[in-house]
Amino acid sequence: VRRFVHQYGNVQETSELSRQILSYLSSISKSIAAHKLWKEDAADFRPSLESWLYGHVRPHIDKVLWTKEAQTSDREWQNRLGSLQFVTAQHLDVSCLVDCDAADVLREPISFLRSLSKYHSPYDMLQCILRMYHDINAALKQAMNRNGGDKLPSADDVLPAIILTILKAQPDRLLKSLSFVEEFSPAEYVRG
């Protein structure tokens, strides 16, 4: 593993870097899964291996992804988010959040979204995004059922709440994080 970490540093193209890392992870995961000591725990081991590996290669990946163009796009994105801070739950037709402080109700999902860039591996980032999604659903369900009932949020509620969460969180380097997830996630992570 250490030998691989030292070899990847010469690659400057995102797609080639992604191909090498994913190929290596697949190969080492198969080797671990085939070993008699790891057979039962191989699926649980891969996320830990990925976190460790990406923790070591991430600085180089960031240099490759964080180009002048990416930095310009990120500045434009942050400016756009800043200019949309007037948007409220009412603007997005999220009726269950209109009568309350949406930023407070969505505090947990906002926190998860702000922490996204702190994770090293695509798996960890996707888990963070999934947790944000579940927390948005939970917050919407709680807001919808303040006065009793058992309503569930629909996609018409969740999508605007996600938009509102992104606006309120104003996450740093969100576009870079999403590019990283898109480029470096194995196909099985981004299905569904």
PDB file of C-alpha atoms in Angstrom:
ATOM      1  CA  VAL A   1       0.000   0.000   0.000  1.00  0.00           C
ATOM      2  CA  ARG A   2       2.787   2.409   0.899  1.00  0.00           C
ATOM      3  CA  ARG A   3       4.558   1.640  -2.388  1.00  0.00           C
ATOM      4  CA  PHE A   4       1.373   2.513  -4.288  1.00  0.00           C
ATOM      5  CA  VAL A   5       0.975   5.771  -2.349  1.00  0.00           C
ATOM      6  CA  HIS A   6       4.459   6.841  -3.423  1.00  0.00           C
ATOM      7  CA  GLN A   7       3.955   5.847  -7.090  1.00  0.00           C
ATOM      8  CA  TYR A   8       0.758   7.749  -7.906  1.00  0.00           C
ATOM      9  CA  GLY A   9       2.304  11.224  -7.412  1.00  0.00           C
ATOM     10  CA  ASN A  10       3.467  11.607 -11.019  1.00  0.00           C
ATOM     11  CA  VAL A  11      -0.026  11.361 -12.502  1.00  0.00           C
ATOM     12  CA  GLN A  12      -1.517  14.781 -13.281  1.00  0.00           C
ATOM     13  CA  GLU A  13      -4.688  13.797 -15.145  1.00  0.00           C
ATOM     14  CA  THR A  14      -7.823  13.225 -13.058  1.00  0.00           C
ATOM     15  CA  SER A  15      -9.222  10.329 -15.084  1.00  0.00           C
ATOM     16  CA  GLU A  16      -5.913   8.427 -15.060  1.00  0.00           C
ATOM     17  CA  LEU A  17      -5.415   9.068 -11.354  1.00  0.00           C
ATOM     18  CA  SER A  18      -8.952   7.846 -10.669  1.00  0.00           C
ATOM     19  CA  ARG A  19      -8.439   4.756 -12.813  1.00  0.00           C
ATOM     20  CA  GLN A  20      -5.210   3.855 -10.997  1.00  0.00           C
ATOM     21  CA  ILE A  21      -6.638   4.337  -7.510  1.00  0.00           C
ATOM     22  CA  LEU A  22      -9.883   2.481  -8.223  1.00  0.00           C
ATOM     23  CA  SER A  23      -8.001  -0.349  -9.888  1.00  0.00           C
ATOM     24  CA  TYR A  24      -5.648  -0.621  -6.936  1.00  0.00           C
ATOM     25  CA  LEU A  25      -8.508  -0.558  -4.413  1.00  0.00           C
ATOM     26  CA  SER A  26     -10.366  -3.240  -6.348  1.00  0.00           C
ATOM     27  CA  SER A  27      -7.263  -5.428  -6.554  1.00  0.00           C
ATOM     28  CA  ILE A  28      -6.332  -5.132  -2.887  1.00  0.00           C
ATOM     29  CA  SER A  29      -9.963  -5.609  -1.800  1.00  0.00           C
ATOM     30  CA  LYS A  30     -10.141  -8.851  -3.785  1.00  0.00           C
ATOM     31  CA  SER A  31      -6.878 -10.017  -2.222  1.00  0.00           C
ATOM     32  CA  ILE A  32      -8.140  -9.253   1.256  1.00  0.00           C
ATOM     33  CA  ALA A  33     -11.510 -10.908   0.568  1.00  0.00           C
ATOM     34  CA  ALA A  34      -9.744 -14.048  -0.645  1.00  0.00           C
ATOM     35  CA  HIS A  35      -7.593 -14.322   2.494  1.00  0.00           C
ATOM     36  CA  LYS A  36      -8.971 -16.780   5.055  1.00  0.00           C
ATOM     37  CA  LEU A  37      -8.550 -14.341   7.959  1.00  0.00           C
ATOM     38  CA  TRP A  38     -10.597 -11.592   6.283  1.00  0.00           C
ATOM     39  CA  LYS A  39     -13.251 -13.566   4.382  1.00  0.00           C
ATOM     40  CA  GLU A  40     -16.087 -12.732   6.770  1.00  0.00           C
ATOM     41  CA  ASP A  41     -15.107  -9.078   7.302  1.00  0.00           C
ATOM     42  CA  ALA A  42     -13.912  -8.120   3.800  1.00  0.00           C
ATOM     43  CA  ALA A  43     -16.942  -5.919   3.030  1.00  0.00           C
ATOM     44  CA  ASP A  44     -16.510  -4.053   6.305  1.00  0.00           C
ATOM     45  CA  PHE A  45     -12.798  -3.581   5.674  1.00  0.00           C
ATOM     46  CA  ARG A  46     -13.043  -1.752   2.340  1.00  0.00           C
ATOM     47  CA  PRO A  47     -14.379   1.593   3.691  1.00  0.00           C
ATOM     48  CA  SER A  48     -11.557   1.662   6.258  1.00  0.00           C
ATOM     49  CA  LEU A  49      -8.962   0.842   3.616  1.00  0.00           C
ATOM     50  CA  GLU A  50     -10.355   3.558   1.353  1.00  0.00           C
ATOM     51  CA  SER A  51     -10.313   6.135   4.125  1.00  0.00           C
ATOM     52  CA  TRP A  52      -6.713   5.302   4.916  1.00  0.00           C
ATOM     53  CA  LEU A  53      -5.591   5.304   1.280  1.00  0.00           C
ATOM     54  CA  TYR A  54      -7.430   8.495   0.336  1.00  0.00           C
ATOM     55  CA  GLY A  55      -6.104  10.139   3.484  1.00  0.00           C
ATOM     56  CA  HIS A  56      -2.636   9.655   2.019  1.00  0.00           C
ATOM     57  CA  VAL A  57      -3.338  10.434  -1.640  1.00  0.00           C
ATOM     58  CA  ARG A  58      -5.906  13.196  -1.147  1.00  0.00           C
ATOM     59  CA  PRO A  59      -3.382  16.084  -1.059  1.00  0.00           C
ATOM     60  CA  HIS A  60      -2.220  15.123  -4.567  1.00  0.00           C
ATOM     61  CA  ILE A  61      -5.789  14.602  -5.790  1.00  0.00           C
ATOM     62  CA  ASP A  62      -6.708  18.039  -4.451  1.00  0.00           C
ATOM     63  CA  LYS A  63      -3.818  19.592  -6.389  1.00  0.00           C
ATOM     64  CA  VAL A  64      -5.047  17.899  -9.564  1.00  0.00           C
ATOM     65  CA  LEU A  65      -8.712  18.831  -9.008  1.00  0.00           C
ATOM     66  CA  TRP A  66      -8.201  22.330  -7.567  1.00  0.00           C
ATOM     67  CA  THR A  67      -7.205  23.987 -10.829  1.00  0.00           C
ATOM     68  CA  LYS A  68      -7.551  27.699 -11.573  1.00  0.00           C
ATOM     69  CA  GLU A  69     -10.763  26.877 -13.428  1.00  0.00           C
ATOM     70  CA  ALA A  70     -12.124  24.957 -10.422  1.00  0.00           C
ATOM     71  CA  GLN A  71     -11.193  27.825  -8.108  1.00  0.00           C
ATOM     72  CA  THR A  72     -12.957  30.315 -10.376  1.00  0.00           C
ATOM     73  CA  SER A  73     -16.051  28.099 -10.527  1.00  0.00           C
ATOM     74  CA  ASP A  74     -16.031  27.786  -6.750  1.00  0.00           C
ATOM     75  CA  ARG A  75     -15.795  31.575  -6.281  1.00  0.00           C
ATOM     76  CA  GLU A  76     -18.685  32.070  -8.706  1.00  0.00           C
ATOM     77  CA  TRP A  77     -20.680  29.393  -6.882  1.00  0.00           C
ATOM     78  CA  GLN A  78     -20.024  31.013  -3.494  1.00  0.00           C
ATOM     79  CA  ASN A  79     -21.017  34.425  -4.891  1.00  0.00           C
ATOM     80  CA  ARG A  80     -24.195  32.936  -6.279  1.00  0.00           C
ATOM     81  CA  LEU A  81     -25.021  31.292  -2.939  1.00  0.00           C
ATOM     82  CA  GLY A  82     -24.356  34.592  -1.199  1.00  0.00           C
ATOM     83  CA  SER A  83     -26.692  36.438  -3.535  1.00  0.00           C
ATOM     84  CA  LEU A  84     -29.474  33.926  -2.829  1.00  0.00           C
ATOM     85  CA  GLN A  85     -29.487  34.276   0.962  1.00  0.00           C
ATOM     86  CA  PHE A  86     -32.844  36.036   0.762  1.00  0.00           C
ATOM     87  CA  VAL A  87     -34.505  32.751  -0.307  1.00  0.00           C
ATOM     88  CA  THR A  88     -36.756  31.285   2.385  1.00  0.00           C
ATOM     89  CA  ALA A  89     -38.881  28.194   2.831  1.00  0.00           C
ATOM     90  CA  GLN A  90     -41.820  30.224   1.576  1.00  0.00           C
ATOM     91  CA  HIS A  91     -40.022  31.030  -1.688  1.00  0.00           C
ATOM     92  CA  LEU A  92     -39.374  27.316  -2.193  1.00  0.00           C
ATOM     93  CA  ASP A  93     -42.915  26.342  -1.170  1.00  0.00           C
ATOM     94  CA  VAL A  94     -41.847  24.207   1.788  1.00  0.00           C
ATOM     95  CA  SER A  95     -44.999  24.933   3.751  1.00  0.00           C
ATOM     96  CA  CYS A  96     -44.040  22.937   6.843  1.00  0.00           C
ATOM     97  CA  LEU A  97     -40.966  25.168   7.350  1.00  0.00           C
ATOM     98  CA  VAL A  98     -42.654  28.520   6.708  1.00  0.00           C
ATOM     99  CA  ASP A  99     -43.791  29.109  10.303  1.00  0.00           C
ATOM    100  CA  CYS A 100     -40.446  28.214  11.897  1.00  0.00           C
ATOM    101  CA  ASP A 101     -36.758  29.036  11.648  1.00  0.00           C
ATOM    102  CA  ALA A 102     -35.726  26.764   8.772  1.00  0.00           C
ATOM    103  CA  ALA A 103     -32.021  27.153   9.572  1.00  0.00           C
ATOM    104  CA  ASP A 104     -32.703  25.863  13.071  1.00  0.00           C
ATOM    105  CA  VAL A 105     -34.885  22.968  11.898  1.00  0.00           C
ATOM    106  CA  LEU A 106     -32.250  22.028   9.300  1.00  0.00           C
ATOM    107  CA  ARG A 107     -29.307  22.557  11.687  1.00  0.00           C
ATOM    108  CA  GLU A 108     -28.077  18.934  11.520  1.00  0.00           C
ATOM    109  CA  PRO A 109     -28.209  18.593   7.712  1.00  0.00           C
ATOM    110  CA  ILE A 110     -26.504  22.000   7.388  1.00  0.00           C
ATOM    111  CA  SER A 111     -23.766  20.809   9.733  1.00  0.00           C
ATOM    112  CA  PHE A 112     -23.238  17.617   7.722  1.00  0.00           C
ATOM    113  CA  LEU A 113     -23.057  19.508   4.455  1.00  0.00           C
ATOM    114  CA  ARG A 114     -20.507  21.954   5.878  1.00  0.00           C
ATOM    115  CA  SER A 115     -18.341  19.037   6.992  1.00  0.00           C
ATOM    116  CA  LEU A 116     -18.369  17.305   3.597  1.00  0.00           C
ATOM    117  CA  SER A 117     -14.978  18.614   2.448  1.00  0.00           C
ATOM    118  CA  LYS A 118     -13.326  17.271   5.622  1.00  0.00           C
ATOM    119  CA  TYR A 119     -13.809  13.664   4.564  1.00  0.00           C
ATOM    120  CA  HIS A 120     -11.083  11.941   2.569  1.00  0.00           C
ATOM    121  CA  SER A 121     -12.781   9.113   0.714  1.00  0.00           C
ATOM    122  CA  PRO A 122     -15.716   9.078  -1.702  1.00  0.00           C
ATOM    123  CA  TYR A 123     -17.404   6.472   0.505  1.00  0.00           C
ATOM    124  CA  ASP A 124     -17.216   8.740   3.557  1.00  0.00           C
ATOM    125  CA  MET A 125     -18.479  11.718   1.554  1.00  0.00           C
ATOM    126  CA  LEU A 126     -21.400   9.735   0.172  1.00  0.00           C
ATOM    127  CA  GLN A 127     -22.232   8.550   3.693  1.00  0.00           C
ATOM    128  CA  CYS A 128     -22.206  12.192   4.814  1.00  0.00           C
ATOM    129  CA  ILE A 129     -24.534  13.172   1.954  1.00  0.00           C
ATOM    130  CA  LEU A 130     -26.817  10.238   2.757  1.00  0.00           C
ATOM    131  CA  ARG A 131     -26.898  11.238   6.417  1.00  0.00           C
ATOM    132  CA  MET A 132     -27.768  14.802   5.375  1.00  0.00           C
ATOM    133  CA  TYR A 133     -30.614  13.457   3.241  1.00  0.00           C
ATOM    134  CA  HIS A 134     -31.963  11.295   6.076  1.00  0.00           C
ATOM    135  CA  ASP A 135     -31.748  14.210   8.499  1.00  0.00           C
ATOM    136  CA  ILE A 136     -33.634  16.455   6.074  1.00  0.00           C
ATOM    137  CA  ASN A 137     -36.360  13.824   5.831  1.00  0.00           C
ATOM    138  CA  ALA A 138     -36.493  13.508   9.616  1.00  0.00           C
ATOM    139  CA  ALA A 139     -36.643  17.303  10.071  1.00  0.00           C
ATOM    140  CA  LEU A 140     -39.416  17.609   7.493  1.00  0.00           C
ATOM    141  CA  LYS A 141     -41.375  14.755   9.062  1.00  0.00           C
ATOM    142  CA  GLN A 142     -41.085  16.379  12.473  1.00  0.00           C
ATOM    143  CA  ALA A 143     -42.117  19.791  11.103  1.00  0.00           C
ATOM    144  CA  MET A 144     -45.075  18.297   9.212  1.00  0.00           C
ATOM    145  CA  ASN A 145     -46.321  16.475  12.281  1.00  0.00           C
ATOM    146  CA  ARG A 146     -45.888  19.209  14.903  1.00  0.00           C
ATOM    147  CA  ASN A 147     -49.593  19.125  15.670  1.00  0.00           C
ATOM    148  CA  GLY A 148     -49.904  15.371  15.550  1.00  0.00           C
ATOM    149  CA  GLY A 149     -50.318  13.107  12.577  1.00  0.00           C
ATOM    150  CA  ASP A 150     -48.056  10.793  10.678  1.00  0.00           C
ATOM    151  CA  LYS A 151     -47.340  12.524   7.366  1.00  0.00           C
ATOM    152  CA  LEU A 152     -44.236  11.656   5.394  1.00  0.00           C
ATOM    153  CA  PRO A 153     -42.333  14.133   3.244  1.00  0.00           C
ATOM    154  CA  SER A 154     -42.547  13.671  -0.516  1.00  0.00           C
ATOM    155  CA  ALA A 155     -39.979  14.536  -3.172  1.00  0.00           C
ATOM    156  CA  ASP A 156     -41.831  17.842  -3.585  1.00  0.00           C
ATOM    157  CA  ASP A 157     -40.874  18.623   0.019  1.00  0.00           C
ATOM    158  CA  VAL A 158     -37.396  17.076   0.092  1.00  0.00           C
ATOM    159  CA  LEU A 159     -35.891  18.697  -3.022  1.00  0.00           C
ATOM    160  CA  PRO A 160     -36.710  22.275  -1.970  1.00  0.00           C
ATOM    161  CA  ALA A 161     -35.472  21.457   1.557  1.00  0.00           C
ATOM    162  CA  ILE A 162     -32.179  20.223   0.079  1.00  0.00           C
ATOM    163  CA  ILE A 163     -31.907  23.464  -1.898  1.00  0.00           C
ATOM    164  CA  LEU A 164     -32.612  25.462   1.255  1.00  0.00           C
ATOM    165  CA  THR A 165     -30.019  23.429   3.169  1.00  0.00           C
ATOM    166  CA  ILE A 166     -27.388  24.151   0.515  1.00  0.00           C
ATOM    167  CA  LEU A 167     -28.242  27.848   0.553  1.00  0.00           C
ATOM    168  CA  LYS A 168     -28.053  28.059   4.350  1.00  0.00           C
ATOM    169  CA  ALA A 169     -24.909  25.932   4.651  1.00  0.00           C
ATOM    170  CA  GLN A 170     -22.912  27.728   1.940  1.00  0.00           C
ATOM    171  CA  PRO A 171     -20.450  24.802   1.999  1.00  0.00           C
ATOM    172  CA  ASP A 172     -16.839  25.446   1.081  1.00  0.00           C
ATOM    173  CA  ARG A 173     -15.584  23.776  -2.066  1.00  0.00           C
ATOM    174  CA  LEU A 174     -18.810  21.888  -2.669  1.00  0.00           C
ATOM    175  CA  LEU A 175     -18.171  21.665  -6.414  1.00  0.00           C
ATOM    176  CA  LYS A 176     -14.698  20.191  -5.819  1.00  0.00           C
ATOM    177  CA  SER A 177     -16.099  17.681  -3.334  1.00  0.00           C
ATOM    178  CA  LEU A 178     -18.801  16.617  -5.783  1.00  0.00           C
ATOM    179  CA  SER A 179     -16.234  16.339  -8.608  1.00  0.00           C
ATOM    180  CA  PHE A 180     -14.090  14.190  -6.343  1.00  0.00           C
ATOM    181  CA  VAL A 181     -17.022  11.893  -5.520  1.00  0.00           C
ATOM    182  CA  GLU A 182     -18.005  11.675  -9.173  1.00  0.00           C
ATOM    183  CA  GLU A 183     -14.482  10.891 -10.407  1.00  0.00           C
ATOM    184  CA  PHE A 184     -13.251   8.607  -7.625  1.00  0.00           C
ATOM    185  CA  SER A 185     -16.334   6.606  -6.618  1.00  0.00           C
ATOM    186  CA  PRO A 186     -16.558   3.041  -7.845  1.00  0.00           C
ATOM    187  CA  ALA A 187     -19.710   2.423  -9.892  1.00  0.00           C
ATOM    188  CA  GLU A 188     -21.386   0.454  -7.098  1.00  0.00           C
ATOM    189  CA  TYR A 189     -21.301   3.530  -4.811  1.00  0.00           C
ATOM    190  CA  VAL A 190     -23.242   5.820  -7.102  1.00  0.00           C
ATOM    191  CA  ARG A 191     -26.079   3.502  -8.063  1.00  0.00           C
ATOM    192  CA  GLY A 192     -29.517   4.283  -6.735  1.00  0.00           C
TER     193      GLY A 192
END
